[in-house]
PDB file of C-alpha atoms in Angstrom:
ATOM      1  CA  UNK A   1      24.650   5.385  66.523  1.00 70.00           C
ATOM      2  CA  UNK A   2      21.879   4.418  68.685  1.00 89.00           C
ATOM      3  CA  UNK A   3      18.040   4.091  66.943  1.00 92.00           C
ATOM      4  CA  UNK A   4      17.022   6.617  70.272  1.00 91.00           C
ATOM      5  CA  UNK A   5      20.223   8.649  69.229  1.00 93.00           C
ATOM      6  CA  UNK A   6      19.002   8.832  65.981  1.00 94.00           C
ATOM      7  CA  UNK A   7      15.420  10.046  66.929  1.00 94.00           C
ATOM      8  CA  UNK A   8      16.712  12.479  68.870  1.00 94.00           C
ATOM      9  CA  UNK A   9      18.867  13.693  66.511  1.00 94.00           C
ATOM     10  CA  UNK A  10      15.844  14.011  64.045  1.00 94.00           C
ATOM     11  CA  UNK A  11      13.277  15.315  66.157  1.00 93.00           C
ATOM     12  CA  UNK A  12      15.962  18.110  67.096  1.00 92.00           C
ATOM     13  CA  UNK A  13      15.860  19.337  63.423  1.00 92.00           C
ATOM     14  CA  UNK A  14      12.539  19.210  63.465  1.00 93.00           C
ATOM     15  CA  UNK A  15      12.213  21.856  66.373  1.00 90.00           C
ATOM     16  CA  UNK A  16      14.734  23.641  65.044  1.00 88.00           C
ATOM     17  CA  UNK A  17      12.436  23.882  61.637  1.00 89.00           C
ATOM     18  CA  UNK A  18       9.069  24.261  63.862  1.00 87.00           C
ATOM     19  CA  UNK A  19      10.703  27.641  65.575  1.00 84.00           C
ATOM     20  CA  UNK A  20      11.882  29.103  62.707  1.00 81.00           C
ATOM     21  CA  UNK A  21       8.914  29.212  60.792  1.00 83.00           C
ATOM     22  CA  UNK A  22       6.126  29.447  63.483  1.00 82.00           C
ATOM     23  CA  UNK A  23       7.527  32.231  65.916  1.00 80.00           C
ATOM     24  CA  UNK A  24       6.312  35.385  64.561  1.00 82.00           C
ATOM     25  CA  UNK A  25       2.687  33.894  64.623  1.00 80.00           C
ATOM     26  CA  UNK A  26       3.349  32.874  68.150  1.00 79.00           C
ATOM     27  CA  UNK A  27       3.904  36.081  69.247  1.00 80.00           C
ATOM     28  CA  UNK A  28       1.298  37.418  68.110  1.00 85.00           C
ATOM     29  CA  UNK A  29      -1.002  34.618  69.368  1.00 82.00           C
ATOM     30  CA  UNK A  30       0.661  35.020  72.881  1.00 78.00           C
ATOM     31  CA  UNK A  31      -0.350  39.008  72.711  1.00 85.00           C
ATOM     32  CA  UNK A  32      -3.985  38.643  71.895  1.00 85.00           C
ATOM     33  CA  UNK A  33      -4.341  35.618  74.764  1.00 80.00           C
ATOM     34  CA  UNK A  34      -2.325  37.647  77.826  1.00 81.00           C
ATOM     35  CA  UNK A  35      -4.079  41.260  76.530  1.00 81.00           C
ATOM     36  CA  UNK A  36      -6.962  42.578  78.109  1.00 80.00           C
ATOM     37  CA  UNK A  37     -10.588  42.560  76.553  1.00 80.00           C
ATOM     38  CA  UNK A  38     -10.340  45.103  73.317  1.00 81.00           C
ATOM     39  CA  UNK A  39      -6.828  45.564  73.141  1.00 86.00           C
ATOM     40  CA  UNK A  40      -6.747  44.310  69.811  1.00 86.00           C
ATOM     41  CA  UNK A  41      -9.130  44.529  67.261  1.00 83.00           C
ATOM     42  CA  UNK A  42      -7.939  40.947  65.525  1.00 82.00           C
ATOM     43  CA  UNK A  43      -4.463  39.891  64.182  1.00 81.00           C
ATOM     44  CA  UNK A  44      -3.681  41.945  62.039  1.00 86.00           C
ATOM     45  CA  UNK A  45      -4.160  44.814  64.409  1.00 91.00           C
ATOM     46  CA  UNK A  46      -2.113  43.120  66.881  1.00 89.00           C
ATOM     47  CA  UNK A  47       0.720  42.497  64.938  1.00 85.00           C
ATOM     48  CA  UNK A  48       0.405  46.136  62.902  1.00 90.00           C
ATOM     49  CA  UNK A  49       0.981  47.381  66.347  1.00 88.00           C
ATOM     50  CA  UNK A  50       3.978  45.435  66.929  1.00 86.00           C
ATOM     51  CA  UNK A  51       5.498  46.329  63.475  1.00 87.00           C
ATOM     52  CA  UNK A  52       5.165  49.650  64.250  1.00 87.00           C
ATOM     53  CA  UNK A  53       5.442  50.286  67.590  1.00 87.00           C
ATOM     54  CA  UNK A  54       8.584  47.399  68.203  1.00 86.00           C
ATOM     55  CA  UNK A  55       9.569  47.289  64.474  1.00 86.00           C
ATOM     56  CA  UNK A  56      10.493  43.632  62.217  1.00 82.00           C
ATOM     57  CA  UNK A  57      12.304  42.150  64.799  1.00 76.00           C
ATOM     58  CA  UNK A  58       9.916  42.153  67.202  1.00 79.00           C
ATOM     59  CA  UNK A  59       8.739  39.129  66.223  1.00 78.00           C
ATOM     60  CA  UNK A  60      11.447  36.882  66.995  1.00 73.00           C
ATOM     61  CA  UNK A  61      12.017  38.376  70.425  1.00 72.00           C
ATOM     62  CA  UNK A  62      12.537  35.696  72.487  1.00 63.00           C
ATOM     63  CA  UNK A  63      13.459  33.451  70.293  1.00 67.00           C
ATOM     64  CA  UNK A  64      16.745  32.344  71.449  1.00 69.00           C
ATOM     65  CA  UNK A  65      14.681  30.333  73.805  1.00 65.00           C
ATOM     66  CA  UNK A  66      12.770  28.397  72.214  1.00 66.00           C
ATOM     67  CA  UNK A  67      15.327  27.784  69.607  1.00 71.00           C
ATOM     68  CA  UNK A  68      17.096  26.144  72.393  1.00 74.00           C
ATOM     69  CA  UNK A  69      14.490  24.943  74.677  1.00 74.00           C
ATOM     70  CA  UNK A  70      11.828  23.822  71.408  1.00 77.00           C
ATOM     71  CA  UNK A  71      14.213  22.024  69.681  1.00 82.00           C
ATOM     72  CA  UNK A  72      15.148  19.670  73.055  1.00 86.00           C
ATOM     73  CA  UNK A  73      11.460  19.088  73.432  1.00 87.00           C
ATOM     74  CA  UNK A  74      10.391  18.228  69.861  1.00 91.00           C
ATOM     75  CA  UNK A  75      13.809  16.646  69.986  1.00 93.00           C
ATOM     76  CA  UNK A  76      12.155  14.650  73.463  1.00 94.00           C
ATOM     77  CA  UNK A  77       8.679  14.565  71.793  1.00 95.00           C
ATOM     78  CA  UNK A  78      10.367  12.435  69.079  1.00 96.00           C
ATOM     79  CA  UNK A  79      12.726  10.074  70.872  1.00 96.00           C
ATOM     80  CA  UNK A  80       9.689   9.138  73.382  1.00 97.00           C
ATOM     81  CA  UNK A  81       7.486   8.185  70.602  1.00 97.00           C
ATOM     82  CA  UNK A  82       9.642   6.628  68.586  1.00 97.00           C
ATOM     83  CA  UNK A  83      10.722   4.215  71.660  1.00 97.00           C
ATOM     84  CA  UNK A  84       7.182   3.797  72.644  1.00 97.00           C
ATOM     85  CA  UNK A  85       6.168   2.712  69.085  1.00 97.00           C
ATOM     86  CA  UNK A  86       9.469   0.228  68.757  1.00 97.00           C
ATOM     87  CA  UNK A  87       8.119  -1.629  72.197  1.00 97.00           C
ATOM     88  CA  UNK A  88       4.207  -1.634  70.797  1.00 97.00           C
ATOM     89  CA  UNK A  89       6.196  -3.552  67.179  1.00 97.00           C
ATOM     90  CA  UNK A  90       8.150  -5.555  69.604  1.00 96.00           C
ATOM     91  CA  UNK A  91       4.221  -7.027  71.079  1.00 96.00           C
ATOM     92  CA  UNK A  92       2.474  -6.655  68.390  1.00 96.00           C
ATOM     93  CA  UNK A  93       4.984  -9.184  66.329  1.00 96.00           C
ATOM     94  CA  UNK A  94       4.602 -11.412  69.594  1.00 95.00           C
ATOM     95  CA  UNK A  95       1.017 -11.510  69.013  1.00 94.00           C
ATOM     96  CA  UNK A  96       0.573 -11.988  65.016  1.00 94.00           C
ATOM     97  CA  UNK A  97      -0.507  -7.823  64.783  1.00 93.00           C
ATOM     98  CA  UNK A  98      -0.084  -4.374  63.577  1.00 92.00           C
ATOM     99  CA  UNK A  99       0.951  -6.440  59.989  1.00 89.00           C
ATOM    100  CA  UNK A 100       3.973  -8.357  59.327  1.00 85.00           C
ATOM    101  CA  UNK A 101       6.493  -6.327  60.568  1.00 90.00           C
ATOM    102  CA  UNK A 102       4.253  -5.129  63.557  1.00 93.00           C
ATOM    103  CA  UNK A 103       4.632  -1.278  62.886  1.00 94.00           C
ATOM    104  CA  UNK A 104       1.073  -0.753  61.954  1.00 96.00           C
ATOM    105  CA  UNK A 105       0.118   0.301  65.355  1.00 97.00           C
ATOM    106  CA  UNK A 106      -3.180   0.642  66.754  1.00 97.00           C
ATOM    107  CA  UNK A 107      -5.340   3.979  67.788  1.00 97.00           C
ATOM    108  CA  UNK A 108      -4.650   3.384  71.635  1.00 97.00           C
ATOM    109  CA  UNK A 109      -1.303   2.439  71.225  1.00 98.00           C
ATOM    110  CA  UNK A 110      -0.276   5.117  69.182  1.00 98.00           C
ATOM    111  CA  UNK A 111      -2.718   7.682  71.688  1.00 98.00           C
ATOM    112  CA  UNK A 112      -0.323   6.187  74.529  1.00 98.00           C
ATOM    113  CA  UNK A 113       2.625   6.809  72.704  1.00 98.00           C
ATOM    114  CA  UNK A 114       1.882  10.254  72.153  1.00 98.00           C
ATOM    115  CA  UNK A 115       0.710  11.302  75.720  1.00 98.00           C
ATOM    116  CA  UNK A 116       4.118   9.617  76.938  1.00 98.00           C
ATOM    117  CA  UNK A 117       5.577  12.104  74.268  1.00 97.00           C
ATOM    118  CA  UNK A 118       4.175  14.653  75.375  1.00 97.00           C
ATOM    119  CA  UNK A 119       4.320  14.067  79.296  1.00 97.00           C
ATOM    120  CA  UNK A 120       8.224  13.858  78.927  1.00 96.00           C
ATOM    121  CA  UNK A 121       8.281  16.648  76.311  1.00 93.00           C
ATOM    122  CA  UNK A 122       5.941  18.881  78.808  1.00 94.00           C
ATOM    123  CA  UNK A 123       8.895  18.628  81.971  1.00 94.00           C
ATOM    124  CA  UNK A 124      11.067  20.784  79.221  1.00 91.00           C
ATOM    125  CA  UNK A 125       8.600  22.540  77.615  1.00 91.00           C
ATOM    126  CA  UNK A 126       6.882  23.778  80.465  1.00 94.00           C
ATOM    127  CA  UNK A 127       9.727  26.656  82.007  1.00 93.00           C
ATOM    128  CA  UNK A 128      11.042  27.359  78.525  1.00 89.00           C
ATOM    129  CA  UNK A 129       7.621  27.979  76.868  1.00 90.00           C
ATOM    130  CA  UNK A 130       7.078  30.172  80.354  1.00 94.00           C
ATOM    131  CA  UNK A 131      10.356  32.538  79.914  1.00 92.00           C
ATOM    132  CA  UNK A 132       9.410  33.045  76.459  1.00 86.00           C
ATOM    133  CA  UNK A 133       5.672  34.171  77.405  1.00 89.00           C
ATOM    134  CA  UNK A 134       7.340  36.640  79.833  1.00 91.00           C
ATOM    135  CA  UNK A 135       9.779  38.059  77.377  1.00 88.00           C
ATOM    136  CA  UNK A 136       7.457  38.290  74.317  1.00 82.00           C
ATOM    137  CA  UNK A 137       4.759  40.053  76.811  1.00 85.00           C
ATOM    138  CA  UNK A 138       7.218  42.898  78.326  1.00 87.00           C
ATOM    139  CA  UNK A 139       7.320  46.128  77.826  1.00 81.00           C
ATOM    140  CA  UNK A 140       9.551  47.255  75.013  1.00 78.00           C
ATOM    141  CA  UNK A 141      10.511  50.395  77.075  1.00 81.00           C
ATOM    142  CA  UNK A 142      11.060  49.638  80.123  1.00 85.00           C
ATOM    143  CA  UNK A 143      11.736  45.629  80.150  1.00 88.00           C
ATOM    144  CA  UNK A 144      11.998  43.695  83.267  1.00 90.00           C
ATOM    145  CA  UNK A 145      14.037  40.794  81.523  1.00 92.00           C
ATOM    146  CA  UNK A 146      17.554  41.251  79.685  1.00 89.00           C
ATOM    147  CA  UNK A 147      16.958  37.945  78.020  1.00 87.00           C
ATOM    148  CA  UNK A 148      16.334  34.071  78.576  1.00 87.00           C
ATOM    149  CA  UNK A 149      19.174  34.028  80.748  1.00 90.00           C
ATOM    150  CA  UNK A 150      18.489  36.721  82.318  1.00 94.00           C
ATOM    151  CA  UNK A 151      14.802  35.829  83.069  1.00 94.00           C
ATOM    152  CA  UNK A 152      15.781  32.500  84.208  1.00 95.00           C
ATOM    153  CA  UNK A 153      18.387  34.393  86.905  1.00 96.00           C
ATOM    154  CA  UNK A 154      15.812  36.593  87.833  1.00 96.00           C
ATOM    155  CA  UNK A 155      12.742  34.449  88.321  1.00 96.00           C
ATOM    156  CA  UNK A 156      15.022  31.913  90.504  1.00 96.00           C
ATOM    157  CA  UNK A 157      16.023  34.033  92.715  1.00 96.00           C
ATOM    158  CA  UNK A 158      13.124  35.669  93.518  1.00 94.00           C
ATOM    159  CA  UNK A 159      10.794  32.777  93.606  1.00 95.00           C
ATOM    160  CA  UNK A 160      12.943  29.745  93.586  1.00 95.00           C
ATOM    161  CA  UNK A 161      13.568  26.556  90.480  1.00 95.00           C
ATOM    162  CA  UNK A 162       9.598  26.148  91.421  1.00 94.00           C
ATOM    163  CA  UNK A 163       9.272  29.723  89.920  1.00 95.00           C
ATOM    164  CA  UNK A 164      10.372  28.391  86.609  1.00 95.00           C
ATOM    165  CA  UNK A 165       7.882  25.843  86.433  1.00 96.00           C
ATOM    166  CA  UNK A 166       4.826  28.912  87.406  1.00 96.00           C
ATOM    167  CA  UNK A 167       1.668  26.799  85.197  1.00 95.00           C
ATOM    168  CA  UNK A 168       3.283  23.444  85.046  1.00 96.00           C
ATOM    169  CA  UNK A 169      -0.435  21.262  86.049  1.00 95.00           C
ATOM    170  CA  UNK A 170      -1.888  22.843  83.025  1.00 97.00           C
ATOM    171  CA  UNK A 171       1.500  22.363  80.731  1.00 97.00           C
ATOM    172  CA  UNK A 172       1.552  18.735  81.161  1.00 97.00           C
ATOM    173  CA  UNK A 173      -1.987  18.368  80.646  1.00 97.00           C
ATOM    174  CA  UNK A 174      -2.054  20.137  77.319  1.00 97.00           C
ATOM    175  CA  UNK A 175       0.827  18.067  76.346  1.00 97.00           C
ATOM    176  CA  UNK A 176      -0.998  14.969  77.157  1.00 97.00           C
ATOM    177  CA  UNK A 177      -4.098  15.435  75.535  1.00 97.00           C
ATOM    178  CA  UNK A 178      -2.475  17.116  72.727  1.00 97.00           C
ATOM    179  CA  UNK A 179       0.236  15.463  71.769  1.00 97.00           C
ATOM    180  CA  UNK A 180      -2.085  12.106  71.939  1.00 98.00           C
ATOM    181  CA  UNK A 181      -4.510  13.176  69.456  1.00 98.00           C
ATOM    182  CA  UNK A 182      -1.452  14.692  67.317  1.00 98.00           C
ATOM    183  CA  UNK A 183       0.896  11.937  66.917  1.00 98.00           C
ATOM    184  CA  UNK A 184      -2.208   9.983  66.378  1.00 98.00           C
ATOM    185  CA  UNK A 185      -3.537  12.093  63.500  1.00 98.00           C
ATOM    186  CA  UNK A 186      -0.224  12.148  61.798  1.00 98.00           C
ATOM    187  CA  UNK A 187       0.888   8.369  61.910  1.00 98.00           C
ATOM    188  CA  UNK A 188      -2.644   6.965  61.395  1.00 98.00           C
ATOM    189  CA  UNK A 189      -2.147   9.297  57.766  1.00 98.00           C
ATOM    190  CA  UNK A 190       1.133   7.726  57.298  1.00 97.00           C
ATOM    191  CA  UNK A 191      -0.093   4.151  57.646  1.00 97.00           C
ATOM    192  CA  UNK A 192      -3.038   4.790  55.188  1.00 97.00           C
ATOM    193  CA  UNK A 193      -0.585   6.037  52.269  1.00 97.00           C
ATOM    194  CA  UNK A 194       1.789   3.093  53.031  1.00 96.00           C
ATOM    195  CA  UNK A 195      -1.513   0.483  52.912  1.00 95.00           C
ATOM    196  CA  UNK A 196      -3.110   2.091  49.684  1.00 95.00           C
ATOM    197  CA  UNK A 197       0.534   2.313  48.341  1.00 95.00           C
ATOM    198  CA  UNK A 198       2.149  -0.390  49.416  1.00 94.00           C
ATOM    199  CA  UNK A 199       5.471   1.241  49.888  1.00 95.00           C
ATOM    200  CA  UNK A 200       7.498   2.154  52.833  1.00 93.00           C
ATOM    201  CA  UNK A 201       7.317   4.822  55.033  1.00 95.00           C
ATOM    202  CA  UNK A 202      10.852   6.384  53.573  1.00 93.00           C
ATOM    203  CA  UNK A 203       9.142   6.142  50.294  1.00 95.00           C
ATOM    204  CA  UNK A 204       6.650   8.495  51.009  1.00 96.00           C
ATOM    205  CA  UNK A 205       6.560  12.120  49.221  1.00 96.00           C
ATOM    206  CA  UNK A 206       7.850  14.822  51.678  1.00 95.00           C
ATOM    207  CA  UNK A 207       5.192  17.083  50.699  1.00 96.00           C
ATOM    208  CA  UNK A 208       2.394  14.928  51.847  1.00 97.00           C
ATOM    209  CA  UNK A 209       4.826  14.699  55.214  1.00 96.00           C
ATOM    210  CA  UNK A 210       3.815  18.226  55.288  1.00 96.00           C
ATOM    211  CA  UNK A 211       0.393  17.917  54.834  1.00 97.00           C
ATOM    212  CA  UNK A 212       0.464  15.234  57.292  1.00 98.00           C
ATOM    213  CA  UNK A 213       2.188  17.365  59.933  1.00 97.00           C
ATOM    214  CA  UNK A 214      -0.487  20.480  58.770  1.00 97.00           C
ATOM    215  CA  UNK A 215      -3.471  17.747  59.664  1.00 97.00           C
ATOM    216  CA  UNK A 216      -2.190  16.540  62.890  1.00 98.00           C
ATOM    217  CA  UNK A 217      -1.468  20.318  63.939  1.00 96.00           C
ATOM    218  CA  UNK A 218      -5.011  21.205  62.972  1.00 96.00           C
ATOM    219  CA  UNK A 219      -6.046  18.306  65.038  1.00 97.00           C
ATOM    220  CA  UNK A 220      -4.158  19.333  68.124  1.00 96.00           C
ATOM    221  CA  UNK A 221      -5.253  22.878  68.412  1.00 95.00           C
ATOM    222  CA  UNK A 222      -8.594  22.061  68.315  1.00 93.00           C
ATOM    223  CA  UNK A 223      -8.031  20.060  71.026  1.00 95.00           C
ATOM    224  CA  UNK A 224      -5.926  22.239  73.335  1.00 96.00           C
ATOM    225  CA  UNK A 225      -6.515  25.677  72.431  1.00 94.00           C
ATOM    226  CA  UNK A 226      -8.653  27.009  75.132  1.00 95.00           C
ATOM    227  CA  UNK A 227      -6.203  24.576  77.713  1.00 96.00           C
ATOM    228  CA  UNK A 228      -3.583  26.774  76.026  1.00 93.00           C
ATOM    229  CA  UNK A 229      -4.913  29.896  76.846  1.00 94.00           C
ATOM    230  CA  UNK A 230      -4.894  28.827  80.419  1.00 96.00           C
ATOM    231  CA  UNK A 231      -1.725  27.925  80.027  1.00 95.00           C
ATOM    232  CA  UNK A 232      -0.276  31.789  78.710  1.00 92.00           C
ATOM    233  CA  UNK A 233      -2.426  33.183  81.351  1.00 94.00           C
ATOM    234  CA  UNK A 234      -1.030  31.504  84.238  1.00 95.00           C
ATOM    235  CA  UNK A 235       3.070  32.060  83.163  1.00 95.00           C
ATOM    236  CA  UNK A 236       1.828  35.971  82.810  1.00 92.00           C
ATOM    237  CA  UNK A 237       0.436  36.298  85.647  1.00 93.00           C
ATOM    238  CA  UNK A 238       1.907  37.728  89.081  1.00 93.00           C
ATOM    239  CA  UNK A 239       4.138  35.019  91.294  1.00 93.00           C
ATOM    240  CA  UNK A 240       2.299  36.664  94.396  1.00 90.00           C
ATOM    241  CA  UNK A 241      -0.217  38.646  95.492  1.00 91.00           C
ATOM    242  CA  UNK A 242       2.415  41.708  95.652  1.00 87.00           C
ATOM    243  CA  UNK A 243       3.467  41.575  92.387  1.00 86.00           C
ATOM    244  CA  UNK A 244      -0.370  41.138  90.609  1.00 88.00           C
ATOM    245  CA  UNK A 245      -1.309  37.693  90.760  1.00 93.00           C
ATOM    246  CA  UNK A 246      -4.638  37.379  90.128  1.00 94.00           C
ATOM    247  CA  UNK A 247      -5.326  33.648  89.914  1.00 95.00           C
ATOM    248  CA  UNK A 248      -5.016  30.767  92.544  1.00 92.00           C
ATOM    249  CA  UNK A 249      -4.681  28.324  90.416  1.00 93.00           C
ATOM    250  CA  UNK A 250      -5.460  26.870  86.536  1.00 94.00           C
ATOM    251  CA  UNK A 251      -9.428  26.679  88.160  1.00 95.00           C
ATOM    252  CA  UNK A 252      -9.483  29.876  89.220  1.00 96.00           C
ATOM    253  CA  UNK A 253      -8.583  31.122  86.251  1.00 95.00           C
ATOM    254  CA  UNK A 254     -10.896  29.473  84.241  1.00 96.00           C
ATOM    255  CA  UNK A 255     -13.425  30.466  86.482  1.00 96.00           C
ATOM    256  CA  UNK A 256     -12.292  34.471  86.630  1.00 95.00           C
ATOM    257  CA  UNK A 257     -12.032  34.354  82.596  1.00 94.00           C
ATOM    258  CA  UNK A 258     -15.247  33.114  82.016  1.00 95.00           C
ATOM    259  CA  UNK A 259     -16.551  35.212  84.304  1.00 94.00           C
ATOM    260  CA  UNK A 260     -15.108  38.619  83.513  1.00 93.00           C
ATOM    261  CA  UNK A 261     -14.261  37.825  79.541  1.00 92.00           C
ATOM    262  CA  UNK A 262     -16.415  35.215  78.140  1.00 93.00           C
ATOM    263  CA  UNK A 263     -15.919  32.101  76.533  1.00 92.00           C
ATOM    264  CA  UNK A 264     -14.557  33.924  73.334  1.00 91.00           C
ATOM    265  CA  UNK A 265     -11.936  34.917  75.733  1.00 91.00           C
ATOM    266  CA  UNK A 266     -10.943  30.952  75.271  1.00 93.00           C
ATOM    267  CA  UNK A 267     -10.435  31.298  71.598  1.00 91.00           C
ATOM    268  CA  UNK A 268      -9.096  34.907  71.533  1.00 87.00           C
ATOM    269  CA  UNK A 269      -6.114  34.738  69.233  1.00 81.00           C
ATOM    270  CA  UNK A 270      -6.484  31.140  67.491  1.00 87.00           C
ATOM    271  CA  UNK A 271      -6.597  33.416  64.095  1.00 84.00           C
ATOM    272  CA  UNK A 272      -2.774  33.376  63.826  1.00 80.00           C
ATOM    273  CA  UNK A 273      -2.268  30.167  65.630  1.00 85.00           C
ATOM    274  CA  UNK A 274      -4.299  28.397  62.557  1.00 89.00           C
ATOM    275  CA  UNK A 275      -2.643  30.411  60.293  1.00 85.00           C
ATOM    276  CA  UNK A 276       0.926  29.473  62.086  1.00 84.00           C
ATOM    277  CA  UNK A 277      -0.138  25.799  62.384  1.00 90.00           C
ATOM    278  CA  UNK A 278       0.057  24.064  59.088  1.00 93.00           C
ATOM    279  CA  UNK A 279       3.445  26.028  58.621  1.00 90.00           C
ATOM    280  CA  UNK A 280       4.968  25.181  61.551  1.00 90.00           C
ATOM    281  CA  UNK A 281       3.713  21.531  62.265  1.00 95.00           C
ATOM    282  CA  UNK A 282       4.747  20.679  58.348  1.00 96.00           C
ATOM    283  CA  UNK A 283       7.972  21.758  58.790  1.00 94.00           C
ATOM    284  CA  UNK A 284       8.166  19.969  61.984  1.00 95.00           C
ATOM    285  CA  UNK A 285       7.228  16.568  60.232  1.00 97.00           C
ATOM    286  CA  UNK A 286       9.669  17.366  57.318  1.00 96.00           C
ATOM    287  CA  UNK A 287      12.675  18.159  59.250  1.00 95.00           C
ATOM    288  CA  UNK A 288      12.191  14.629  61.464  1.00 96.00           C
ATOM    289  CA  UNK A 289      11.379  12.522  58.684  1.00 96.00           C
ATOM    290  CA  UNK A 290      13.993  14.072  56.197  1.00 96.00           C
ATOM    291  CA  UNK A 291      16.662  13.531  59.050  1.00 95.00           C
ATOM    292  CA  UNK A 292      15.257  10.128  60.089  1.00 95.00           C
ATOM    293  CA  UNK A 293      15.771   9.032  56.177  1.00 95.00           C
ATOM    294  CA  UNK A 294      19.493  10.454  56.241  1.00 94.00           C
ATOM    295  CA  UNK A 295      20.187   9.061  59.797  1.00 94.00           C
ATOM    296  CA  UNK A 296      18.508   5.711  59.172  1.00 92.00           C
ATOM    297  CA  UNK A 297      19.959   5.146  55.482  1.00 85.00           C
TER     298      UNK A 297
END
């Protein structure tokens, strides 16, 4: 098997682990960003209302999706970076660097590495994070969508395969910027336990891979959150003036937001997604690196 084979493998179960634990706090993070001013009083309003109004399983709806679609783009996320750090050890060793085996890789190079991650991750992650948005924000009632197939049916036929992709200029660039300061965070912790240590990186104690992943996802929300919020309003909104689009564009929207909501309207709902973060991204670190140590021994 492959090394990429291998990472992809990995970063798969590390998706797989990210969904699982941080999809009821995304739903309820999605709510509070697409609702209008006062809806909710704070999180735990929003997601009383959805326990009692949708009951339990309510939040996982949707989830089929990003079971599927989350676990080929942390599985993507993954493979990329993993390549792009192999070919930094490959010039660093050229060049007497990055220590003797070359894998102690520098700030930019590792920022590079992750925006390539997250570039290639954001082409995926960009229509499936969009048909879940739709289906977690319909009406319980009377839904539009049967389900992520359905959705997917729907939304190309009406509006074409560019339909899918409704918010894709603001997708990749919260994947880039993200995803660079994130895989940064994480491996620049990973190098400073293996340094003060001296061990190697399999050697490492899984539960400070999940503090690891909990610091890096810290770091990449801070980042991206408002970007994000762009992000969930653009895949809710109308595809066309007919059925209630309101914004032009990722500027526009920004611009109507501010305008009409405020700037807390940039942060409205990062209560769960902090809470969801250090769950999520630490299982997401412990699922690759458990399944790189199986795959790689």
């Amino acid at each position: 098997m492959s090394n990429t084979i291998k990472d992809l493998a990995a970063g798969t179960a590390g998706g797989i682990a990210q969904v699982l634990v941080g999809q009821p706090f995304d739903i309820v993070k999605v709510r509070m960003q697409t609702s209008a001013k006062g809806t909710y009083s704070g999180m735990l309003h929003c997601a009383g209302g959805i326990l009692k109004n949708e009951g339990p399983l309510a939040f996982y709806k949707g989830t089929l999706t990003p079971l599927l679609g989350i676990g080929v783009c942390v599985s993507i996320q993954f493979g990329v970076l993993e390549y792009a750090k192999r070919i930094f050890t490959v010039q660093n060793l050229a060049r007497g660097e990055g220590g003797e085996e070359g894998k102690m890789l520098s700030g930019r190079q590792l920022v590079i590495a992750g925006v390539a991650a997250g570039l290639a991750n954001g082409v995926v992650s960009g229509p499936v994070e969009h048909i879940r948005i739709r289906l977690q924000t319909q009406s319980n009632t009377n839904p539009i969508y049967k389900g992520p197939f359905n959705a997917m049916k729907q939304i190309v036929s009406q509006h074409g395969i560019s339909g899918l992709f409704k918010g894709q200029a603001v997708t990749f660039l919260r994947e880039a910027t993200g995803y660079g300061v994130y895989f940064l965070a994480y491996e620049k912790l990973v190098q400073r336990e293996i340094t003060q240590k001296g061990i190697r990186r399999d050697q490492i104690n899984p539960m400070n891979s999940i503090l690891y992943g909990a610091a890096a996802g810290y770091a990449l929300w801070a980042v991206i959150y408002p970007i994000d919020m762009i992000k969930s309003r653009m895949q809710t909104d109308g595809f066309t003036p007919s059925t209630g689009q309101k914004y032009a564009s990722a500027w526009d929207c920004v611009r109507k937001v501010w305008r009409s909501e405020g700037i807390s309207a940039f942060t409205r709902g990062l209560g769960p997604t902090l809470i969801r973060s250090p769950f999520a991204n630490g299982a997401t670190f412990l699922g690759f690196e458990m399944a790189s140590r199986l795959l790689y021994s």
